[in-house]
GROMACS .gro file of C-alpha atoms in nm:
model
  412
    1MET     CA    1   1.260  -5.127  -1.599
    2SER     CA    2   1.134  -5.130  -1.239
    3ASP     CA    3   0.861  -5.366  -1.131
    4ARG     CA    4   0.553  -5.155  -1.052
    5SER     CA    5   0.342  -5.455  -0.961
    6SER     CA    6   0.497  -5.512  -0.621
    7SER     CA    7   0.259  -5.572  -0.334
    8PRO     CA    8   0.228  -5.337  -0.035
    9ASP     CA    9   0.429  -5.579   0.176
   10ASP     CA   10   0.725  -5.532  -0.056
   11ARG     CA   11   0.738  -5.153  -0.002
   12GLN     CA   12   0.887  -4.955   0.285
   13PRO     CA   13   0.622  -4.776   0.499
   14ALA     CA   14   0.633  -4.401   0.455
   15GLY     CA   15   0.632  -4.306   0.819
   16SER     CA   16   0.452  -4.400   1.138
   17ARG     CA   17   0.105  -4.376   0.978
   18SER     CA   18   0.185  -4.687   0.772
   19ALA     CA   19   0.135  -4.509   0.443
   20HIS     CA   20   0.253  -4.728   0.155
   21TYR     CA   21   0.162  -4.530  -0.155
   22PRO     CA   22   0.257  -4.180  -0.276
   23GLN     CA   23  -0.106  -4.067  -0.282
   24THR     CA   24  -0.136  -4.133   0.091
   25VAL     CA   25   0.202  -3.978   0.166
   26ALA     CA   26   0.090  -3.665  -0.019
   27VAL     CA   27  -0.199  -3.634   0.225
   28GLN     CA   28  -0.038  -3.771   0.543
   29PRO     CA   29   0.339  -3.727   0.536
   30ASP     CA   30   0.552  -3.833   0.829
   31LEU     CA   31   0.723  -3.506   0.918
   32ASN     CA   32   0.999  -3.458   1.170
   33ILE     CA   33   1.040  -3.083   1.219
   34PRO     CA   34   1.305  -2.993   1.477
   35PRO     CA   35   1.160  -2.798   1.772
   36ASN     CA   36   1.258  -2.465   1.923
   37PHE     CA   37   1.240  -2.243   1.616
   38GLY     CA   38   1.258  -1.890   1.750
   39SER     CA   39   1.099  -1.592   1.576
   40PHE     CA   40   0.935  -1.264   1.664
   41SER     CA   41   0.663  -1.344   1.413
   42PRO     CA   42   0.366  -1.539   1.558
   43ALA     CA   43   0.283  -1.866   1.388
   44THR     CA   44  -0.014  -1.859   1.151
   45HIS     CA   45  -0.234  -2.160   1.216
   46ARG     CA   46  -0.473  -2.210   0.926
   47GLY     CA   47  -0.733  -2.477   0.970
   48SER     CA   48  -1.103  -2.552   0.980
   49THR     CA   49  -1.074  -2.912   1.100
   50VAL     CA   50  -0.934  -2.961   1.451
   51VAL     CA   51  -0.796  -3.310   1.501
   52PHE     CA   52  -0.855  -3.487   1.833
   53ASN     CA   53  -0.647  -3.773   1.970
   54THR     CA   54  -0.949  -3.960   2.103
   55LEU     CA   55  -1.327  -3.948   2.096
   56ALA     CA   56  -1.317  -3.857   2.464
   57GLU     CA   57  -1.126  -3.542   2.372
   58LEU     CA   58  -1.375  -3.457   2.100
   59ARG     CA   59  -1.669  -3.500   2.336
   60ALA     CA   60  -1.505  -3.304   2.618
   61TYR     CA   61  -1.523  -2.968   2.442
   62GLY     CA   62  -1.624  -2.702   2.688
   63ASP     CA   63  -1.414  -2.846   2.968
   64PRO     CA   64  -1.098  -2.629   2.962
   65SER     CA   65  -0.911  -2.882   3.173
   66LYS     CA   66  -0.930  -3.134   2.888
   67THR     CA   67  -0.938  -2.961   2.552
   68TYR     CA   68  -0.969  -2.605   2.426
   69TRP     CA   69  -0.989  -2.633   2.050
   70ARG     CA   70  -1.295  -2.753   1.862
   71TYR     CA   71  -1.329  -2.597   1.520
   72GLY     CA   72  -1.125  -2.342   1.329
   73LEU     CA   73  -1.423  -2.108   1.299
   74HIS     CA   74  -1.430  -2.056   1.675
   75ALA     CA   75  -1.060  -2.027   1.759
   76THR     CA   76  -0.708  -2.116   1.651
   77PRO     CA   77  -0.378  -2.055   1.828
   78THR     CA   78  -0.330  -1.751   1.602
   79SER     CA   79  -0.666  -1.594   1.679
   80GLU     CA   80  -0.625  -1.677   2.047
   81ALA     CA   81  -0.291  -1.493   2.053
   82LEU     CA   82  -0.461  -1.186   1.908
   83CYS     CA   83  -0.750  -1.213   2.154
   84GLN     CA   84  -0.520  -1.225   2.452
   85GLN     CA   85  -0.303  -0.936   2.336
   86LEU     CA   86  -0.604  -0.712   2.268
   87ALA     CA   87  -0.749  -0.787   2.611
   88GLN     CA   88  -0.417  -0.707   2.778
   89LEU     CA   89  -0.380  -0.377   2.591
   90GLU     CA   90  -0.726  -0.257   2.691
   91GLY     CA   91  -0.733  -0.399   3.042
   92GLY     CA   92  -0.997  -0.660   2.963
   93LYS     CA   93  -1.006  -1.035   3.018
   94HIS     CA   94  -1.186  -1.190   2.719
   95THR     CA   95  -1.190  -1.100   2.349
   96LEU     CA   96  -1.410  -1.214   2.061
   97LEU     CA   97  -1.307  -1.149   1.700
   98PHE     CA   98  -1.533  -1.063   1.406
   99PRO     CA   99  -1.499  -1.003   1.032
  100SER     CA  100  -1.563  -0.628   1.084
  101GLY     CA  101  -1.617  -0.366   1.349
  102MET     CA  102  -1.985  -0.353   1.253
  103ALA     CA  103  -2.017  -0.728   1.315
  104ALA     CA  104  -1.876  -0.672   1.665
  105ILE     CA  105  -2.140  -0.404   1.726
  106SER     CA  106  -2.413  -0.633   1.593
  107LEU     CA  107  -2.305  -0.909   1.829
  108VAL     CA  108  -2.367  -0.688   2.132
  109ASP     CA  109  -2.718  -0.598   2.015
  110PHE     CA  110  -2.811  -0.955   1.920
  111SER     CA  111  -2.676  -1.092   2.248
  112LEU     CA  112  -2.844  -0.848   2.483
  113LEU     CA  113  -3.164  -0.728   2.316
  114LYS     CA  114  -3.494  -0.893   2.228
  115SER     CA  115  -3.838  -0.769   2.128
  116GLY     CA  116  -3.973  -0.532   2.393
  117ASP     CA  117  -3.630  -0.434   2.527
  118ASP     CA  118  -3.503  -0.077   2.518
  119VAL     CA  119  -3.161   0.055   2.414
  120LEU     CA  120  -3.020   0.408   2.452
  121ILE     CA  121  -2.779   0.529   2.184
  122PRO     CA  122  -2.593   0.862   2.154
  123ASP     CA  123  -2.720   1.086   1.875
  124ASN     CA  124  -2.366   1.117   1.735
  125VAL     CA  125  -2.318   0.742   1.703
  126TYR     CA  126  -2.128   0.577   1.415
  127GLY     CA  127  -2.367   0.580   1.120
  128PRO     CA  128  -2.387   0.202   1.057
  129ASN     CA  129  -2.454   0.148   1.429
  130ARG     CA  130  -2.752   0.382   1.395
  131ASP     CA  131  -2.871   0.200   1.083
  132HIS     CA  132  -2.851  -0.131   1.267
  133ALA     CA  133  -3.047   0.006   1.561
  134ASP     CA  134  -3.317   0.148   1.334
  135TRP     CA  135  -3.343  -0.194   1.170
  136LEU     CA  136  -3.387  -0.360   1.509
  137ALA     CA  137  -3.662  -0.111   1.593
  138ARG     CA  138  -3.839  -0.152   1.260
  139ASP     CA  139  -3.824  -0.529   1.215
  140TYR     CA  140  -3.759  -0.679   1.558
  141GLY     CA  141  -3.962  -0.475   1.804
  142VAL     CA  142  -3.669  -0.328   1.997
  143SER     CA  143  -3.726   0.018   2.147
  144VAL     CA  144  -3.444   0.246   2.029
  145ARG     CA  145  -3.400   0.596   2.170
  146TYR     CA  146  -3.125   0.846   2.094
  147TYR     CA  147  -2.981   1.073   2.361
  148HIS     CA  148  -2.772   1.389   2.337
  149PRO     CA  149  -2.406   1.287   2.359
  150MET     CA  150  -2.334   1.547   2.626
  151ILE     CA  151  -2.623   1.442   2.852
  152GLY     CA  152  -2.396   1.313   3.128
  153ALA     CA  153  -2.578   1.226   3.452
  154GLY     CA  154  -2.904   1.339   3.290
  155ILE     CA  155  -2.927   1.000   3.123
  156ALA     CA  156  -3.068   0.864   3.449
  157ALA     CA  157  -3.402   1.022   3.361
  158LEU     CA  158  -3.413   0.824   3.033
  159ILE     CA  159  -3.356   0.479   3.184
  160GLN     CA  160  -3.673   0.270   3.186
  161PRO     CA  161  -3.748  -0.069   3.345
  162ASN     CA  162  -3.700  -0.233   3.004
  163THR     CA  163  -3.371  -0.055   2.925
  164LYS     CA  164  -3.114  -0.331   2.879
  165LEU     CA  165  -2.824  -0.156   2.708
  166ILE     CA  166  -2.667   0.189   2.684
  167TRP     CA  167  -2.423   0.258   2.400
  168LEU     CA  168  -2.148   0.517   2.427
  169GLU     CA  169  -1.897   0.649   2.175
  170SER     CA  170  -1.599   0.855   2.281
  171PRO     CA  171  -1.542   1.070   2.094
  172GLY     CA  172  -1.821   1.069   1.837
  173SER     CA  173  -1.674   0.959   1.506
  174VAL     CA  174  -1.786   1.265   1.307
  175THR     CA  175  -1.876   1.550   1.542
  176MET     CA  176  -1.617   1.443   1.803
  177GLU     CA  177  -1.803   1.515   2.127
  178VAL     CA  178  -1.644   1.347   2.430
  179PRO     CA  179  -1.918   1.235   2.671
  180ASP     CA  180  -1.902   1.221   3.048
  181VAL     CA  181  -1.848   0.847   3.060
  182GLU     CA  182  -1.821   0.834   3.438
  183ALA     CA  183  -2.161   0.996   3.488
  184ILE     CA  184  -2.336   0.780   3.228
  185VAL     CA  185  -2.184   0.459   3.366
  186ALA     CA  186  -2.277   0.552   3.723
  187ALA     CA  187  -2.640   0.603   3.619
  188ALA     CA  188  -2.642   0.275   3.429
  189ARG     CA  189  -2.492   0.075   3.714
  190ALA     CA  190  -2.742   0.219   3.960
  191ARG     CA  191  -3.017   0.063   3.747
  192ASN     CA  192  -2.826  -0.255   3.654
  193VAL     CA  193  -2.804  -0.162   3.284
  194ILE     CA  194  -2.516  -0.295   3.070
  195THR     CA  195  -2.295  -0.035   2.899
  196ALA     CA  196  -2.102  -0.077   2.574
  197ILE     CA  197  -1.863   0.169   2.412
  198ASP     CA  198  -1.719   0.207   2.066
  199ASN     CA  199  -1.355   0.266   2.161
  200THR     CA  200  -1.213   0.264   1.808
  201TRP     CA  201  -1.084   0.623   1.810
  202SER     CA  202  -0.839   0.557   2.095
  203GLY     CA  203  -0.708   0.234   1.947
  204GLY     CA  204  -0.762   0.079   2.290
  205LEU     CA  205  -0.446   0.254   2.412
  206TYR     CA  206  -0.546   0.607   2.506
  207PHE     CA  207  -0.873   0.524   2.683
  208GLN     CA  208  -0.923   0.234   2.925
  209PRO     CA  209  -1.299   0.171   2.937
  210PHE     CA  210  -1.301  -0.099   3.204
  211ASP     CA  211  -1.132   0.133   3.451
  212LYS     CA  212  -1.439   0.356   3.405
  213GLY     CA  213  -1.678   0.073   3.480
  214ILE     CA  214  -1.790   0.004   3.122
  215ASP     CA  215  -1.898  -0.355   3.060
  216ILE     CA  216  -1.820  -0.402   2.690
  217SER     CA  217  -1.566  -0.239   2.459
  218VAL     CA  218  -1.598  -0.267   2.083
  219GLN     CA  219  -1.326  -0.177   1.835
  220ALA     CA  220  -1.278  -0.185   1.461
  221LEU     CA  221  -0.940  -0.353   1.423
  222THR     CA  222  -0.965  -0.241   1.063
  223LYS     CA  223  -0.823   0.090   1.183
  224TYR     CA  224  -0.504   0.149   1.381
  225GLN     CA  225  -0.449  -0.209   1.494
  226SER     CA  226  -0.385  -0.332   1.140
  227GLY     CA  227  -0.251   0.004   1.026
  228GLY     CA  228  -0.229  -0.087   0.659
  229SER     CA  229  -0.579  -0.010   0.527
  230ASP     CA  230  -0.595  -0.370   0.409
  231VAL     CA  231  -0.767  -0.574   0.683
  232LEU     CA  232  -1.130  -0.593   0.793
  233MET     CA  233  -1.180  -0.709   1.151
  234GLY     CA  234  -1.355  -0.617   1.474
  235ALA     CA  235  -1.330  -0.708   1.841
  236THR     CA  236  -1.556  -0.720   2.145
  237ILE     CA  237  -1.368  -0.714   2.475
  238VAL     CA  238  -1.505  -0.772   2.827
  239ARG     CA  239  -1.385  -0.842   3.178
  240ASP     CA  240  -1.685  -1.032   3.313
  241THR     CA  241  -1.670  -1.404   3.235
  242LYS     CA  242  -2.046  -1.459   3.256
  243LEU     CA  243  -2.106  -1.177   3.009
  244TYR     CA  244  -1.833  -1.318   2.786
  245GLU     CA  245  -2.004  -1.659   2.774
  246ARG     CA  246  -2.328  -1.491   2.671
  247LEU     CA  247  -2.156  -1.303   2.390
  248ARG     CA  248  -1.952  -1.607   2.287
  249ARG     CA  249  -2.262  -1.820   2.249
  250THR     CA  250  -2.417  -1.563   2.016
  251ARG     CA  251  -2.099  -1.548   1.809
  252MET     CA  252  -2.097  -1.924   1.777
  253VAL     CA  253  -2.459  -1.960   1.661
  254MET     CA  254  -2.421  -1.668   1.421
  255GLY     CA  255  -2.119  -1.835   1.260
  256TRP     CA  256  -1.884  -1.537   1.276
  257GLY     CA  257  -1.516  -1.608   1.225
  258VAL     CA  258  -1.191  -1.451   1.105
  259SER     CA  259  -0.904  -1.581   0.897
  260ALA     CA  260  -0.569  -1.674   1.046
  261ASP     CA  261  -0.391  -1.461   0.787
  262ASP     CA  262  -0.588  -1.152   0.889
  263CYS     CA  263  -0.513  -1.226   1.254
  264PHE     CA  264  -0.144  -1.242   1.166
  265LEU     CA  265  -0.161  -0.903   0.994
  266VAL     CA  266  -0.326  -0.742   1.297
  267LEU     CA  267  -0.079  -0.906   1.535
  268ARG     CA  268   0.203  -0.764   1.325
  269GLY     CA  269   0.040  -0.421   1.323
  270LEU     CA  270  -0.001  -0.416   1.701
  271GLN     CA  271   0.375  -0.418   1.748
  272SER     CA  272   0.409  -0.073   1.591
  273MET     CA  273   0.070   0.072   1.689
  274PRO     CA  274   0.191   0.271   1.994
  275VAL     CA  275   0.459   0.441   1.785
  276ARG     CA  276   0.219   0.508   1.498
  277LEU     CA  277  -0.050   0.647   1.730
  278ALA     CA  278   0.200   0.887   1.884
  279ALA     CA  279   0.297   1.007   1.535
  280HIS     CA  280  -0.068   1.050   1.433
  281ASP     CA  281  -0.133   1.242   1.753
  282ARG     CA  282   0.154   1.486   1.700
  283ALA     CA  283   0.071   1.542   1.335
  284ALA     CA  284  -0.303   1.587   1.387
  285ARG     CA  285  -0.252   1.842   1.662
  286GLU     CA  286  -0.012   2.038   1.443
  287VAL     CA  287  -0.257   2.044   1.152
  288ALA     CA  288  -0.548   2.126   1.384
  289GLU     CA  289  -0.360   2.420   1.534
  290TRP     CA  290  -0.289   2.553   1.185
  291LEU     CA  291  -0.654   2.522   1.088
  292LEU     CA  292  -0.753   2.727   1.392
  293GLN     CA  293  -0.589   3.026   1.226
  294ARG     CA  294  -0.769   2.994   0.893
  295PRO     CA  295  -1.057   3.237   0.828
  296GLU     CA  296  -1.245   2.970   0.633
  297VAL     CA  297  -1.275   2.757   0.951
  298THR     CA  298  -1.516   2.850   1.230
  299ARG     CA  299  -1.444   2.558   1.465
  300VAL     CA  300  -1.191   2.276   1.495
  301LEU     CA  301  -1.349   1.971   1.658
  302HIS     CA  302  -1.040   1.802   1.797
  303PRO     CA  303  -1.083   1.659   2.151
  304ALA     CA  304  -0.743   1.794   2.258
  305LEU     CA  305  -0.850   2.152   2.176
  306PRO     CA  306  -1.064   2.356   2.419
  307GLN     CA  307  -1.334   2.441   2.163
  308CYS     CA  308  -1.430   2.076   2.118
  309PRO     CA  309  -1.732   1.968   2.329
  310GLY     CA  310  -1.614   1.743   2.608
  311HIS     CA  311  -1.255   1.868   2.608
  312ALA     CA  312  -1.251   1.860   2.989
  313GLU     CA  313  -1.369   1.498   2.986
  314TRP     CA  314  -1.102   1.414   2.729
  315ARG     CA  315  -0.833   1.560   2.957
  316ARG     CA  316  -0.969   1.357   3.249
  317ASP     CA  317  -1.018   1.024   3.071
  318PHE     CA  318  -0.764   1.000   2.788
  319THR     CA  319  -0.387   0.973   2.784
  320GLY     CA  320  -0.350   1.091   2.424
  321ALA     CA  321  -0.525   1.172   2.099
  322THR     CA  322  -0.514   1.015   1.756
  323GLY     CA  323  -0.534   1.123   1.394
  324LEU     CA  324  -0.907   1.181   1.339
  325PHE     CA  325  -1.084   1.514   1.389
  326SER     CA  326  -1.329   1.745   1.211
  327ILE     CA  327  -1.355   2.108   1.107
  328LEU     CA  328  -1.656   2.330   1.053
  329LEU     CA  329  -1.628   2.567   0.761
  330HIS     CA  330  -1.796   2.907   0.754
  331ASP     CA  331  -2.164   2.899   0.661
  332ARG     CA  332  -2.097   3.137   0.372
  333TYR     CA  333  -1.971   2.836   0.178
  334SER     CA  334  -2.222   2.619  -0.004
  335ARG     CA  335  -2.215   2.241   0.005
  336LYS     CA  336  -2.090   2.252  -0.353
  337GLN     CA  337  -1.796   2.472  -0.254
  338VAL     CA  338  -1.709   2.239   0.033
  339ASP     CA  339  -1.723   1.940  -0.200
  340ASP     CA  340  -1.495   2.126  -0.440
  341PHE     CA  341  -1.252   2.192  -0.156
  342VAL     CA  342  -1.233   1.822  -0.068
  343GLU     CA  343  -1.186   1.723  -0.430
  344ALA     CA  344  -0.913   1.985  -0.473
  345LEU     CA  345  -0.698   1.817  -0.212
  346LYS     CA  346  -0.411   1.626  -0.367
  347LEU     CA  347  -0.260   1.440  -0.071
  348PHE     CA  348  -0.584   1.371   0.116
  349ALA     CA  349  -0.771   1.080  -0.041
  350ILE     CA  350  -1.150   1.056  -0.027
  351GLY     CA  351  -1.245   0.746   0.170
  352TRP     CA  352  -1.420   0.616   0.479
  353SER     CA  353  -1.196   0.383   0.670
  354TRP     CA  354  -0.919   0.566   0.851
  355GLY     CA  355  -0.636   0.428   1.064
  356GLY     CA  356  -0.377   0.363   0.795
  357ALA     CA  357  -0.079   0.564   0.676
  358HIS     CA  358  -0.267   0.778   0.419
  359SER     CA  359  -0.454   1.099   0.502
  360LEU     CA  360  -0.825   1.121   0.422
  361ALA     CA  361  -1.100   1.383   0.394
  362VAL     CA  362  -1.478   1.335   0.382
  363PRO     CA  363  -1.751   1.605   0.393
  364TYR     CA  364  -2.068   1.556   0.600
  365HIS     CA  365  -2.399   1.740   0.609
  366VAL     CA  366  -2.455   1.693   0.981
  367PRO     CA  367  -2.815   1.824   1.015
  368THR     CA  368  -2.935   1.515   0.826
  369MET     CA  369  -2.748   1.289   1.068
  370ARG     CA  370  -2.872   1.427   1.400
  371ALA     CA  371  -3.205   1.474   1.574
  372PRO     CA  372  -3.396   1.767   1.419
  373GLY     CA  373  -3.302   2.104   1.565
  374THR     CA  374  -2.996   1.982   1.756
  375TRP     CA  375  -2.727   2.083   1.507
  376PRO     CA  376  -2.541   2.311   1.515
  377PRO     CA  377  -2.537   2.366   1.892
  378ALA     CA  378  -2.660   2.696   2.024
  379GLY     CA  379  -2.400   2.972   2.012
  380TRP     CA  380  -2.195   2.826   1.730
  381GLU     CA  381  -2.198   3.124   1.498
  382HIS     CA  382  -2.152   3.070   1.126
  383ALA     CA  383  -2.118   2.693   1.167
  384GLY     CA  384  -2.143   2.557   0.816
  385GLU     CA  385  -2.052   2.226   0.655
  386LEU     CA  386  -1.832   1.974   0.832
  387VAL     CA  387  -1.524   1.803   0.688
  388ARG     CA  388  -1.374   1.512   0.874
  389LEU     CA  389  -0.997   1.487   0.836
  390TYR     CA  390  -0.775   1.192   0.908
  391ILE     CA  391  -0.407   1.280   0.941
  392GLY     CA  392  -0.186   0.997   0.823
  393LEU     CA  393   0.190   0.959   0.837
  394GLU     CA  394   0.287   1.203   0.565
  395ASP     CA  395   0.498   1.508   0.652
  396THR     CA  396   0.272   1.773   0.805
  397ARG     CA  397   0.438   2.046   0.600
  398ASP     CA  398   0.308   1.879   0.285
  399LEU     CA  399  -0.037   1.824   0.434
  400ILE     CA  400  -0.070   2.185   0.545
  401ALA     CA  401   0.045   2.308   0.205
  402ASP     CA  402  -0.217   2.086   0.045
  403LEU     CA  403  -0.494   2.220   0.267
  404ARG     CA  404  -0.381   2.576   0.194
  405GLN     CA  405  -0.382   2.534  -0.183
  406ALA     CA  406  -0.725   2.364  -0.179
  407MET     CA  407  -0.874   2.640   0.037
  408ASP     CA  408  -0.723   2.915  -0.173
  409ALA     CA  409  -0.849   2.750  -0.493
  410THR     CA  410  -1.207   2.685  -0.383
  411LEU     CA  411  -1.292   2.893  -0.075
  412GLY     CA  412  -1.100   3.210  -0.141
   0.00000   0.00000   0.00000
């Protein structure tokens, strides 16, 4: 029987930390991992506590010449890798990550607006962005005004001395208008107003906002960047370092952070995103062209098609299209019939968050979402209910057959 009463001096130290007992070794092992392990997969650094070598290092946070890391909530090597790659893809310089696209939108508002300030928002804005703005107006004294998405240079007449921020969205996430970004940005810059755009639709690949003079780009990485319909994340990207520090400070005091595992999933998705976007683009255009021929459809709102508002701006500003677009069904169909059509689809799931491999369909009653009397636009005859379609990575022959059978069964 071994003698378990030996003193610490009788035992061999378990490594350079002078650990003598198994309980300490379990917490602080002395590892010797050989260097130079090569892999295409980025390392996933999980950690809340950041360990410093000295107190001087700990107290020097904020001085990039001495130490970068402080706390896992703010940044890890994994999240920093994602930040840098996103900035490079979109032509920015700095990226901040958030637990959702909506959190990234909220950061911009909280950073730049206070009671008495004014913000201009397109009338076709992403619904939760509108809800957030209405909340700021109701409870925080921010002036919120909505402008027609196709206003272009006319926005200059809406800018007031207290206007601090102009939001853009290109294209609108439901009605798909593509605004004249150049004209809106020129008007904003002439009055020293910051501009922010929701650039989710392009995936940050097909539209380069900073080349157009936009100050802030926001994306929901939940969509194409992850590509698997299984990650929630958002990003705010800027070029200006002073603006970045302002946004970063807000993020820090609000306590927003993302997990290393989610960052890894998005980093992995980015490698295939250009190929997936090209496939979504081809498939969506094919389905959209087929829908143009259907008598049940009065208008196909796809930015790459001439009948979509802002098509000329899309051709000027974008290098491609993606998988999301909308159709307007004939006004002879009731909302109930349109709902029946969506529910009759077998390959199109019913769901909000697009960007993955699976096709989706959602009906919208647009008049309740827009300023009174602005929808449908003048001259759009027989414009009825809207259905937003997301074309995934299934074979388009199957998707078209599914749309045909659902139309024949419910709208015939």
